[in-house]
Short mmCIF file of C-alpha atoms in Angstrom, two decimals:
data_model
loop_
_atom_site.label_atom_id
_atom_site.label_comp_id
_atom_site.label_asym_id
_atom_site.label_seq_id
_atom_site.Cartn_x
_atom_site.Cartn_y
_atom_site.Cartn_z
CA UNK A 1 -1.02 4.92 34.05
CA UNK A 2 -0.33 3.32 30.71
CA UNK A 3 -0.89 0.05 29.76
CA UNK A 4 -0.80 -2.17 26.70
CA UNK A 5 -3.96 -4.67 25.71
CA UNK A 6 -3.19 -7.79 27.05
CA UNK A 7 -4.82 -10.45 29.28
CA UNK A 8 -2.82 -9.19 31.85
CA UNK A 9 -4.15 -5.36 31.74
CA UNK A 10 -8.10 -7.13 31.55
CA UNK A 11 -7.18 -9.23 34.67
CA UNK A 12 -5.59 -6.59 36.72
CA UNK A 13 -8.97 -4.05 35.59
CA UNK A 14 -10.86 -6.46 37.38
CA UNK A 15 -9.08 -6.17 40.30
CA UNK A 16 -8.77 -2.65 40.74
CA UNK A 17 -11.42 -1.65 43.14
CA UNK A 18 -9.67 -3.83 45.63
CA UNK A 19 -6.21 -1.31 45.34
CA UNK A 20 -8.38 1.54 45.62
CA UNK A 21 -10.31 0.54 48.38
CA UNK A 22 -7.08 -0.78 50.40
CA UNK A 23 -4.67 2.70 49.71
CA UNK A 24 -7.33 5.32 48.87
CA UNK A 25 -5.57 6.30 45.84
CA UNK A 26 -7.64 6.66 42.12
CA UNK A 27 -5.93 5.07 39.23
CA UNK A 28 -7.20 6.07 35.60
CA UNK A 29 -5.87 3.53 33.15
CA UNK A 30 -5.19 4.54 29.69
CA UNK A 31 -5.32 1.60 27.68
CA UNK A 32 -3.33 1.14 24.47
CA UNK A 33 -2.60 -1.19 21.52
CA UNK A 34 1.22 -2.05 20.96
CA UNK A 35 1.87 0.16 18.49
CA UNK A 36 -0.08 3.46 19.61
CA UNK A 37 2.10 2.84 23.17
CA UNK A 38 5.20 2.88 21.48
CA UNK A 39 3.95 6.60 19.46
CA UNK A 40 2.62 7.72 22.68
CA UNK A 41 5.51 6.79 24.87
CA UNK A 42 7.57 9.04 21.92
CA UNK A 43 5.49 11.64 21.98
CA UNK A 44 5.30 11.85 25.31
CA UNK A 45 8.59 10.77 27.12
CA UNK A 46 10.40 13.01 25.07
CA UNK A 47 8.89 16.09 25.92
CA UNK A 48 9.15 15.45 29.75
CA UNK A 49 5.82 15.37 30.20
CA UNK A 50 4.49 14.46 33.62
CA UNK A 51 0.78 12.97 32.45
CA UNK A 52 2.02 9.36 32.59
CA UNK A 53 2.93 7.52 35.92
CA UNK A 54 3.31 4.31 35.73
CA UNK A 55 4.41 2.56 32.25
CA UNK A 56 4.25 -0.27 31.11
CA UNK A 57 6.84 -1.45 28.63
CA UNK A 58 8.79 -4.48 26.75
CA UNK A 59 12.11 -3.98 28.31
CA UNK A 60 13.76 -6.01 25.33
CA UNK A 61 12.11 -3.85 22.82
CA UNK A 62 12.74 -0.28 24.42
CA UNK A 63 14.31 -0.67 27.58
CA UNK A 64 17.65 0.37 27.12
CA UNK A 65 16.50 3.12 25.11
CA UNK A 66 14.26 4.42 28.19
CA UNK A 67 17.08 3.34 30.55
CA UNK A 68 19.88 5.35 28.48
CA UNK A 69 17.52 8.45 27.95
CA UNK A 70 16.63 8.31 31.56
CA UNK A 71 12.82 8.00 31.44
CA UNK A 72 12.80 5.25 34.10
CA UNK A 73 13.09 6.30 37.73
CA UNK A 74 15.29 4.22 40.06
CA UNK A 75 13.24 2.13 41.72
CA UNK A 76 16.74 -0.01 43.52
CA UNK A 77 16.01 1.22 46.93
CA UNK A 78 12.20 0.88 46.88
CA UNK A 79 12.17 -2.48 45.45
CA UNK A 80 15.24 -3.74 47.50
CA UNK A 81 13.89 -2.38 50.56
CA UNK A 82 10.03 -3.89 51.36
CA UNK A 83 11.46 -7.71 52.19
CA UNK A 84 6.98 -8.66 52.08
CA UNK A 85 7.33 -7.35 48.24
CA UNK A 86 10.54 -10.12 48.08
CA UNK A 87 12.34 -9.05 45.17
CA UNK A 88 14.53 -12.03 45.41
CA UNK A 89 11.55 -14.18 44.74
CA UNK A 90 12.04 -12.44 40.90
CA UNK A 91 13.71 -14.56 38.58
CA UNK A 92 17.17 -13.83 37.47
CA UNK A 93 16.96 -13.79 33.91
CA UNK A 94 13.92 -11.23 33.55
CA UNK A 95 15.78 -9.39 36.11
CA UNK A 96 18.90 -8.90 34.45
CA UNK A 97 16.63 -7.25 31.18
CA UNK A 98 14.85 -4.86 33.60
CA UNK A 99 18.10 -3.42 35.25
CA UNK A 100 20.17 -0.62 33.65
CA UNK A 101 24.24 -0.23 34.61
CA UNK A 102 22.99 -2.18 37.95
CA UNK A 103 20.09 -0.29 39.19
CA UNK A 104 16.34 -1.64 39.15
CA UNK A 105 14.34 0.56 36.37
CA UNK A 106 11.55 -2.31 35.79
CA UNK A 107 9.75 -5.12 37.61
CA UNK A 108 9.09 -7.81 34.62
CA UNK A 109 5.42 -9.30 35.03
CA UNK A 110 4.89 -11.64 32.18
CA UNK A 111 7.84 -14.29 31.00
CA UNK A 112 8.41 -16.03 28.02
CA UNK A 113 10.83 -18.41 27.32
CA UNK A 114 11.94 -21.11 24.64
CA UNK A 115 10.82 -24.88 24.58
CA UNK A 116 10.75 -28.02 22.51
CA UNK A 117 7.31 -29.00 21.04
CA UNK A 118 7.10 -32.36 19.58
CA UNK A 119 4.89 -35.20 18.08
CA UNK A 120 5.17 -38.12 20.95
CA UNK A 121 3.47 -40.01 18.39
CA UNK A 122 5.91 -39.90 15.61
CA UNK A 123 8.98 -39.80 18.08
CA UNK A 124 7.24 -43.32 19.72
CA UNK A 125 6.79 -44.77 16.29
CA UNK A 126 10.37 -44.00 15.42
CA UNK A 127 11.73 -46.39 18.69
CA UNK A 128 12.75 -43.32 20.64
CA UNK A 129 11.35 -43.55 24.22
CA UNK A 130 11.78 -39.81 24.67
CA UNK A 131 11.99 -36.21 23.45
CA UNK A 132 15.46 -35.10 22.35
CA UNK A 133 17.79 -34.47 25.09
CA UNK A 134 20.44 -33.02 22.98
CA UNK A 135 20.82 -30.83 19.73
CA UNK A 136 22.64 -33.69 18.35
CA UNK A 137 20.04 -36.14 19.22
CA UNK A 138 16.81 -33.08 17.68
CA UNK A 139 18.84 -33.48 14.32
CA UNK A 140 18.85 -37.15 14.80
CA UNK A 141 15.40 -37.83 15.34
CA UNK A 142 14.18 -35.36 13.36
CA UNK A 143 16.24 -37.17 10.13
CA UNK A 144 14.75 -40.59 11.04
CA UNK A 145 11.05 -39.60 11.72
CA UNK A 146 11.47 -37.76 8.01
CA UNK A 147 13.32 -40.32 6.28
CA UNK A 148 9.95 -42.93 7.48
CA UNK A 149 7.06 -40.22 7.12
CA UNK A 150 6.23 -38.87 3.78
CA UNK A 151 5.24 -35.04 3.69
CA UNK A 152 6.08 -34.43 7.50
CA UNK A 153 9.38 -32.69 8.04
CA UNK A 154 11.63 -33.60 10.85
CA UNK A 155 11.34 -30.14 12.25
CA UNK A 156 9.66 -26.67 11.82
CA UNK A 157 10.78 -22.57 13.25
CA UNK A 158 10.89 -19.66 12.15
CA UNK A 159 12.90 -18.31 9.02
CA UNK A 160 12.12 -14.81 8.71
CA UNK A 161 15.04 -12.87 9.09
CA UNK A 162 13.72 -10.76 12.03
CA UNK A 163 11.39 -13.29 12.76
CA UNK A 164 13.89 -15.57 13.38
CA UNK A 165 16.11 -13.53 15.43
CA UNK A 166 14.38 -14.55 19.00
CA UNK A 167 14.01 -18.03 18.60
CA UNK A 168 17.27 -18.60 17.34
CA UNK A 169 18.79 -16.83 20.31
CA UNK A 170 18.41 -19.96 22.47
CA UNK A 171 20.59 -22.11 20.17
CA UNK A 172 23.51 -19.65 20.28
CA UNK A 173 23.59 -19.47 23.78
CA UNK A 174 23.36 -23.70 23.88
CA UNK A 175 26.53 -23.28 21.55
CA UNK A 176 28.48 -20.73 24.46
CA UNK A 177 27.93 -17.49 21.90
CA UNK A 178 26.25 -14.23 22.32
CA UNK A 179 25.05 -11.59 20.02
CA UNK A 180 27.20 -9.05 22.25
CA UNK A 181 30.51 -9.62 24.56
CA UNK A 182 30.70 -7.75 28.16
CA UNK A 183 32.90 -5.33 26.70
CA UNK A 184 30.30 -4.25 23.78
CA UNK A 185 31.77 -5.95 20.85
CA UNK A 186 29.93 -7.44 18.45
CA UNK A 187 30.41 -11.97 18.76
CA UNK A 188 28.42 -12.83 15.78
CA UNK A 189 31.30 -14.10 14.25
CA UNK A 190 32.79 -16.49 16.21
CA UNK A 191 33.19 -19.66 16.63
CA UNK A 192 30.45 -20.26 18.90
CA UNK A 193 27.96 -18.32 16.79
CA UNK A 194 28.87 -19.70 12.90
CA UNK A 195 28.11 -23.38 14.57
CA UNK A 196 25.15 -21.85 15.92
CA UNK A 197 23.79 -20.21 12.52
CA UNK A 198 25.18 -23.63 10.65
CA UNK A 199 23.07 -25.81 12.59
CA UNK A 200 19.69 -23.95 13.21
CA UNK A 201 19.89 -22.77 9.07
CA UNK A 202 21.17 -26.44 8.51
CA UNK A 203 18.46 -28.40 10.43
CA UNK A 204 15.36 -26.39 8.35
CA UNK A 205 17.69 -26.76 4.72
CA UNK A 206 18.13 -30.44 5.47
CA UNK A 207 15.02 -31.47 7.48
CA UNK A 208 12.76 -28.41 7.06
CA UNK A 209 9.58 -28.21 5.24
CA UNK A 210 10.23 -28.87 1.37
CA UNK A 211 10.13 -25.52 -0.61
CA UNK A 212 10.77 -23.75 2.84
CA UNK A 213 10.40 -20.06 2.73
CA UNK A 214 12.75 -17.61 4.40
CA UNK A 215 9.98 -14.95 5.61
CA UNK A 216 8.05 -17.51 7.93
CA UNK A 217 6.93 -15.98 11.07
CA UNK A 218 5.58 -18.06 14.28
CA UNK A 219 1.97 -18.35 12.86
CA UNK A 220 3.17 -19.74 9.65
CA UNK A 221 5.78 -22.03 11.33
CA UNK A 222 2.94 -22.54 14.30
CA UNK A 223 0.22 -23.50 11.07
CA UNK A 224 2.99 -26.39 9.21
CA UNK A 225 3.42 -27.77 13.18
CA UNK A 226 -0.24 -27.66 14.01
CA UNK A 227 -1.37 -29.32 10.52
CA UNK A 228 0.38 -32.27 11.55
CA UNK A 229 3.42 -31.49 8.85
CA UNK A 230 6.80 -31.26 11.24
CA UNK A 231 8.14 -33.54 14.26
CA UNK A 232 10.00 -31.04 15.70
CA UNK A 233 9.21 -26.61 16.31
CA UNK A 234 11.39 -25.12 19.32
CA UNK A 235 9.05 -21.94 19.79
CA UNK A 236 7.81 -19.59 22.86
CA UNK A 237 6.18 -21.37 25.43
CA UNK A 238 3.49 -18.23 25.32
CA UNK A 239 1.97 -19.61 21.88
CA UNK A 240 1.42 -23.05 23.02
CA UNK A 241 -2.41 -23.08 23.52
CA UNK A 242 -2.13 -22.73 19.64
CA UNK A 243 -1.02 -26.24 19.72
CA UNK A 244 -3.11 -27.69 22.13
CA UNK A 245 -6.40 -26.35 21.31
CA UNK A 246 -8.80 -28.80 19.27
CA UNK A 247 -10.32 -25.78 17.51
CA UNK A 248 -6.79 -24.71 16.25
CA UNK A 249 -5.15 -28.11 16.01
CA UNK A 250 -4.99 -31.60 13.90
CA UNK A 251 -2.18 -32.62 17.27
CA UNK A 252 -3.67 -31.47 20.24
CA UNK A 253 -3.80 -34.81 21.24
CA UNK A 254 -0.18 -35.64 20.53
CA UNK A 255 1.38 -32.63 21.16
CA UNK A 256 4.40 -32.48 23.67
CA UNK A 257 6.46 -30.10 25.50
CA UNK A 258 9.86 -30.57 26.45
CA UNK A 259 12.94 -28.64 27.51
CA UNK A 260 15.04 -27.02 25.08
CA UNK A 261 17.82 -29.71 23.59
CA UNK A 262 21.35 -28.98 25.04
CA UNK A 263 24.10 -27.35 22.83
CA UNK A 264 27.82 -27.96 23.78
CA UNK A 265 27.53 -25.38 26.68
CA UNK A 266 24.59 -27.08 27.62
CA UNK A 267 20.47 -26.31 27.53
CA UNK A 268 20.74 -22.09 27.18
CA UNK A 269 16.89 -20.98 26.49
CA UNK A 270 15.80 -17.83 26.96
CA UNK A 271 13.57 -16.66 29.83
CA UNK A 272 12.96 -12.98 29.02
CA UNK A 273 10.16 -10.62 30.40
CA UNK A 274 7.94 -9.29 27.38
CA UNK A 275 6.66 -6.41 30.04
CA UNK A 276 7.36 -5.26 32.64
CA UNK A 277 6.22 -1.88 34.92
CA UNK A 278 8.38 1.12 35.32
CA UNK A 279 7.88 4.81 36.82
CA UNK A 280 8.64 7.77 34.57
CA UNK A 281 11.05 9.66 35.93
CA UNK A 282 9.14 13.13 35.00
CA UNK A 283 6.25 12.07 37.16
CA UNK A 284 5.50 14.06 40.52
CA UNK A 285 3.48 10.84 41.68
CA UNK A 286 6.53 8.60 42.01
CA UNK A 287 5.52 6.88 45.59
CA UNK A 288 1.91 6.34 44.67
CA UNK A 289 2.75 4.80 41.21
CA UNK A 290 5.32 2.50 42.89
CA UNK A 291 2.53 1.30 45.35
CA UNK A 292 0.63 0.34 42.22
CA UNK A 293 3.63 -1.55 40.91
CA UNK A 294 3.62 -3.32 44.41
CA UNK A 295 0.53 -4.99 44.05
CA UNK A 296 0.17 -5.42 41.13
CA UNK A 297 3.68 -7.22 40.53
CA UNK A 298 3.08 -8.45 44.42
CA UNK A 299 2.87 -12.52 45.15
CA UNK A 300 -1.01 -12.08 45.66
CA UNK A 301 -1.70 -10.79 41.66
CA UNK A 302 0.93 -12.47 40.62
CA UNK A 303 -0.36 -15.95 41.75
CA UNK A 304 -4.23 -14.47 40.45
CA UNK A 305 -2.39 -13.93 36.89
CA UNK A 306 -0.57 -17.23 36.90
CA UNK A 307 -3.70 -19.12 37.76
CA UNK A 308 -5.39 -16.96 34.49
CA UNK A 309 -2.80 -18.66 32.15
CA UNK A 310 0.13 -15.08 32.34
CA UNK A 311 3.08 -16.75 32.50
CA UNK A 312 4.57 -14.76 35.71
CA UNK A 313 8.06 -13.55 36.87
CA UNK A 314 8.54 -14.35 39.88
CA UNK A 315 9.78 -18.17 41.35
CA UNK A 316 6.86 -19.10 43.42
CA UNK A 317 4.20 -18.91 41.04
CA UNK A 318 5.56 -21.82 39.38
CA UNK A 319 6.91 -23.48 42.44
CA UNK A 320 2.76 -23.17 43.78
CA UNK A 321 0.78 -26.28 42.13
CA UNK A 322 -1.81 -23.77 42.05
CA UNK A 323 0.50 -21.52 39.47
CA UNK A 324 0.99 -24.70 37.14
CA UNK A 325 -2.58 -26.60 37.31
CA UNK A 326 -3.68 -25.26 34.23
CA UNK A 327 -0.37 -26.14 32.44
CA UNK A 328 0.10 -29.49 30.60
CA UNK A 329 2.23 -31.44 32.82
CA UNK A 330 5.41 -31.42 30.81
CA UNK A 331 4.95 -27.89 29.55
CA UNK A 332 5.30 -26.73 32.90
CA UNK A 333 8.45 -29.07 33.84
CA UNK A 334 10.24 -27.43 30.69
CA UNK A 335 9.38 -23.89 31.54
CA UNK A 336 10.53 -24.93 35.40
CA UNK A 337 14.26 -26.31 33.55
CA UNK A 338 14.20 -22.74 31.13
CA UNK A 339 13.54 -20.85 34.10
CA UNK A 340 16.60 -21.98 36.11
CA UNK A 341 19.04 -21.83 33.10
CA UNK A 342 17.75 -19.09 31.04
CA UNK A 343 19.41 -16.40 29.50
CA UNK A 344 17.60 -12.73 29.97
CA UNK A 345 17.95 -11.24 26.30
CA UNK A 346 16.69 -12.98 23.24
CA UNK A 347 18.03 -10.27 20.90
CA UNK A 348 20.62 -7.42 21.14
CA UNK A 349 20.40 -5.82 23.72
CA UNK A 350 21.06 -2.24 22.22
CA UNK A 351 18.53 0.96 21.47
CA UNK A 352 18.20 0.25 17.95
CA UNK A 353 16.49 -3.51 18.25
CA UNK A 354 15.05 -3.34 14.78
CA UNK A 355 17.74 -2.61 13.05
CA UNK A 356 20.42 -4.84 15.07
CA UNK A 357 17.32 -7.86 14.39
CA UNK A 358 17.64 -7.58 10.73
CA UNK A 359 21.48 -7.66 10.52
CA UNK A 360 22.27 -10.43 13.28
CA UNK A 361 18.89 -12.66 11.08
CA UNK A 362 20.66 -12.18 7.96
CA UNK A 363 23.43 -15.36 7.92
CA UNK A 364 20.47 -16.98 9.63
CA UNK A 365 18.57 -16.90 6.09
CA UNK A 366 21.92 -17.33 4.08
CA UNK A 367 22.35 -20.75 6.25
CA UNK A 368 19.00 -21.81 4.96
CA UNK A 369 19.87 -20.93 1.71
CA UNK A 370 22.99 -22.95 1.63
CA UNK A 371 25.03 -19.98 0.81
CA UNK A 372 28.73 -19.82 2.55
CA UNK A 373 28.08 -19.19 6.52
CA UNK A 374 31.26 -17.94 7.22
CA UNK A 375 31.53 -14.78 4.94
CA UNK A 376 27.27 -14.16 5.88
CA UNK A 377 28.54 -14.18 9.47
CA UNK A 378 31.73 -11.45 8.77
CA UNK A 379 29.58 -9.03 7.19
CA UNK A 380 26.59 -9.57 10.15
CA UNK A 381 29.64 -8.97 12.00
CA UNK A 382 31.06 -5.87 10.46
CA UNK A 383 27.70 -3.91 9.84
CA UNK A 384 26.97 -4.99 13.28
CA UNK A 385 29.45 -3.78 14.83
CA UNK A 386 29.01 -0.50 13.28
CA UNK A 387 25.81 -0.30 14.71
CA UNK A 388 27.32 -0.78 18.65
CA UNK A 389 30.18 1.85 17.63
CA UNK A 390 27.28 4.39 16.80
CA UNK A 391 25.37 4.17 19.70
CA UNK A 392 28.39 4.61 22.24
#
């Protein structure tokens, strides 16, 4: 099998022995960083080659490029069928990015989704007695704690056009837009969406960090947060021991968590699976890989990853105080609010994600920027679209 170097592939080493021992079976493990699995999976998956088993794979990243080429078995019936595996217990959103025209081609097994991280401090000094429930009430805050603190913004993310793409997802959702409508059609120019793109671009113009670049990635806008120089960073939930750490931190002390501020449609994170496991369709070892996927995606190792700090997939892992003891308190209460509201995607969903990224982040810079949102948005739209005609 294939696998990508992550905490999860060291934890799930460990407890290998135990899988053999229990079915009998060998499993060799070829271990790979992100980019070497992606040439690999290329190389490999194209020829039809049989060598690799199971995969493991970012279903946002290449997943509907694997699904469409047919290099994920259907594993519907096998996952459906064993009720002690309890697909139900999966979470919807991760589900809905590891399922191809309705069938099951992936079981997710690490989440991520989209919260609020704020200074309690500075939003306790500014008379608020709590995080931002609201957009309305982020820009708000974040104009009063600037307006009375001298070199700290009112609120930090990312501005690389890419970059940005992810994290800005969550706010277009909160405003009822999409990148994509059910029927295929590009929606990056409506309504819904320019509000979207005016208010995340308008919030770092207006209360960002002064001479704000446009190429900041999450360690840059993680670094202006952790230095004690913005209120406000909505950011993955993943990163947050970058916050809280001492070592890494001027506010691990007064660092919060909370859930991410409702838009009109109300509080729309994302709650996406960054991998997940799949069976290649060319392999002649379909059962035994698919036994592997049902432990190691079972409740038992996903509980044991939970516990280690992986951010799991399925429902009871955070329902288990066990899951959540080595979460802060409200960190976990956010995730547990993302989780039952979250939205499955945090880009477009299509097979060229690179490309569609840089397009859809464009008006996202041009908001920043101050230029004219509205045209930015028609030609995101146009080239866009373009982009979905092609790959019909």
């Amino acid at each position: 099998m294939t696998l990508v170097n992550h905490v999860w592939t060291e934890n799930i080493k460990q407890a290998l022995p135990e899988f053999e021992k229990q079915t009998g079976l060998k499993v060799e493990v070829t271990q790979l960083g992100e980019d070497q699995l992606s040439d690999q999976y290329n190389v490999k998956l194209n020829a039809g080659s049989s060598d690799i088993d199971v995969m493991m794979y970012r279903p946002l990243q290449e997943g509907k490029l694997f699904a469409k080429n047919k290099y994920l078995a259907d594993l519907t019936d096998k996952a459906k069928g064993n009720a002690a595996f309890g697909f139900d217990d999966f979470q919807a959103g991760p589900v809905q990015a590891t399922s191809y025209e309705d069938k099951v081609v992936g079981v997710p097994i690490i989440t991520e989704q989209e919260v609020l991280y704020y200074r309690k401090d500075l939003v306790q000094k500014a008379g608020f007695s709590a995080p931002p429930k609201t957009l309305d009430e982020l820009k708000t805050m974040a104009a009063k704690i600037e307006s009375e603190n001298a070199g700290t913004a009112g609120f930090v993310a990312r501005t690389g056009k890419a970059a940005a793409v992810t994290q800005f997802s969550s706010f277009l959702y909160s405003f009822g837009g999409d990148f994509v409508d059910d029927s295929g059609k590009s929606t990056v120019n409506t309504d819904q969406a320019k509000q979207a793109y005016a208010y995340y671009g308008g919030l770092l113009k207006d209360h960002g960090p002064d001479n704000i670049s446009t190429d900041m990635s999450w360690s840059e806008a993680m670094a202006i947060f952790t230095q004690g120089k913005a209120a406000f960073y909505t950011e993955a939930n993943s990163l947050y021991k970058n916050a809280t750490d001492p070592a890494k931190s001027k506010v691990s002390d007064t660092v919060g968590f909370a859930p991410f501020p409702a838009g009109p449609a109300g509080s729309k994170p994302y709650n996406i699976p960054s991998w997940a496991l799949g069976v290649n369709e060319s392999s002649e070892n379909q059962s035994n890989a698919w036994k592997f996927i049902e432990w190691a995606a079972g409740k038992e190792q996903a509980l044991a990853q939970q516990k280690a700090g992986v951010p799991g997939a399925r429902t009871s892992v955070w329902a288990n105080p066990e899951g959540i003891a080595t979460y802060p308190k409200d960190l976990a209460d956010a995730i547990a609010v993302s989780t039952a509201n979250g939205v499955g995607h945090d880009r477009p969903l299509v097979v060229k994600v690179a490309e569609a990224r840089e397009i859809v982040g464009q008006p996202i810079v041009d908001a920043i920027t101050g230029k004219d949102v509205a045209g930015s948005t028609t030609a995101a739209h146009e080239a866009f679209q373009k982009l979905l005609d092609e790959e019909k």
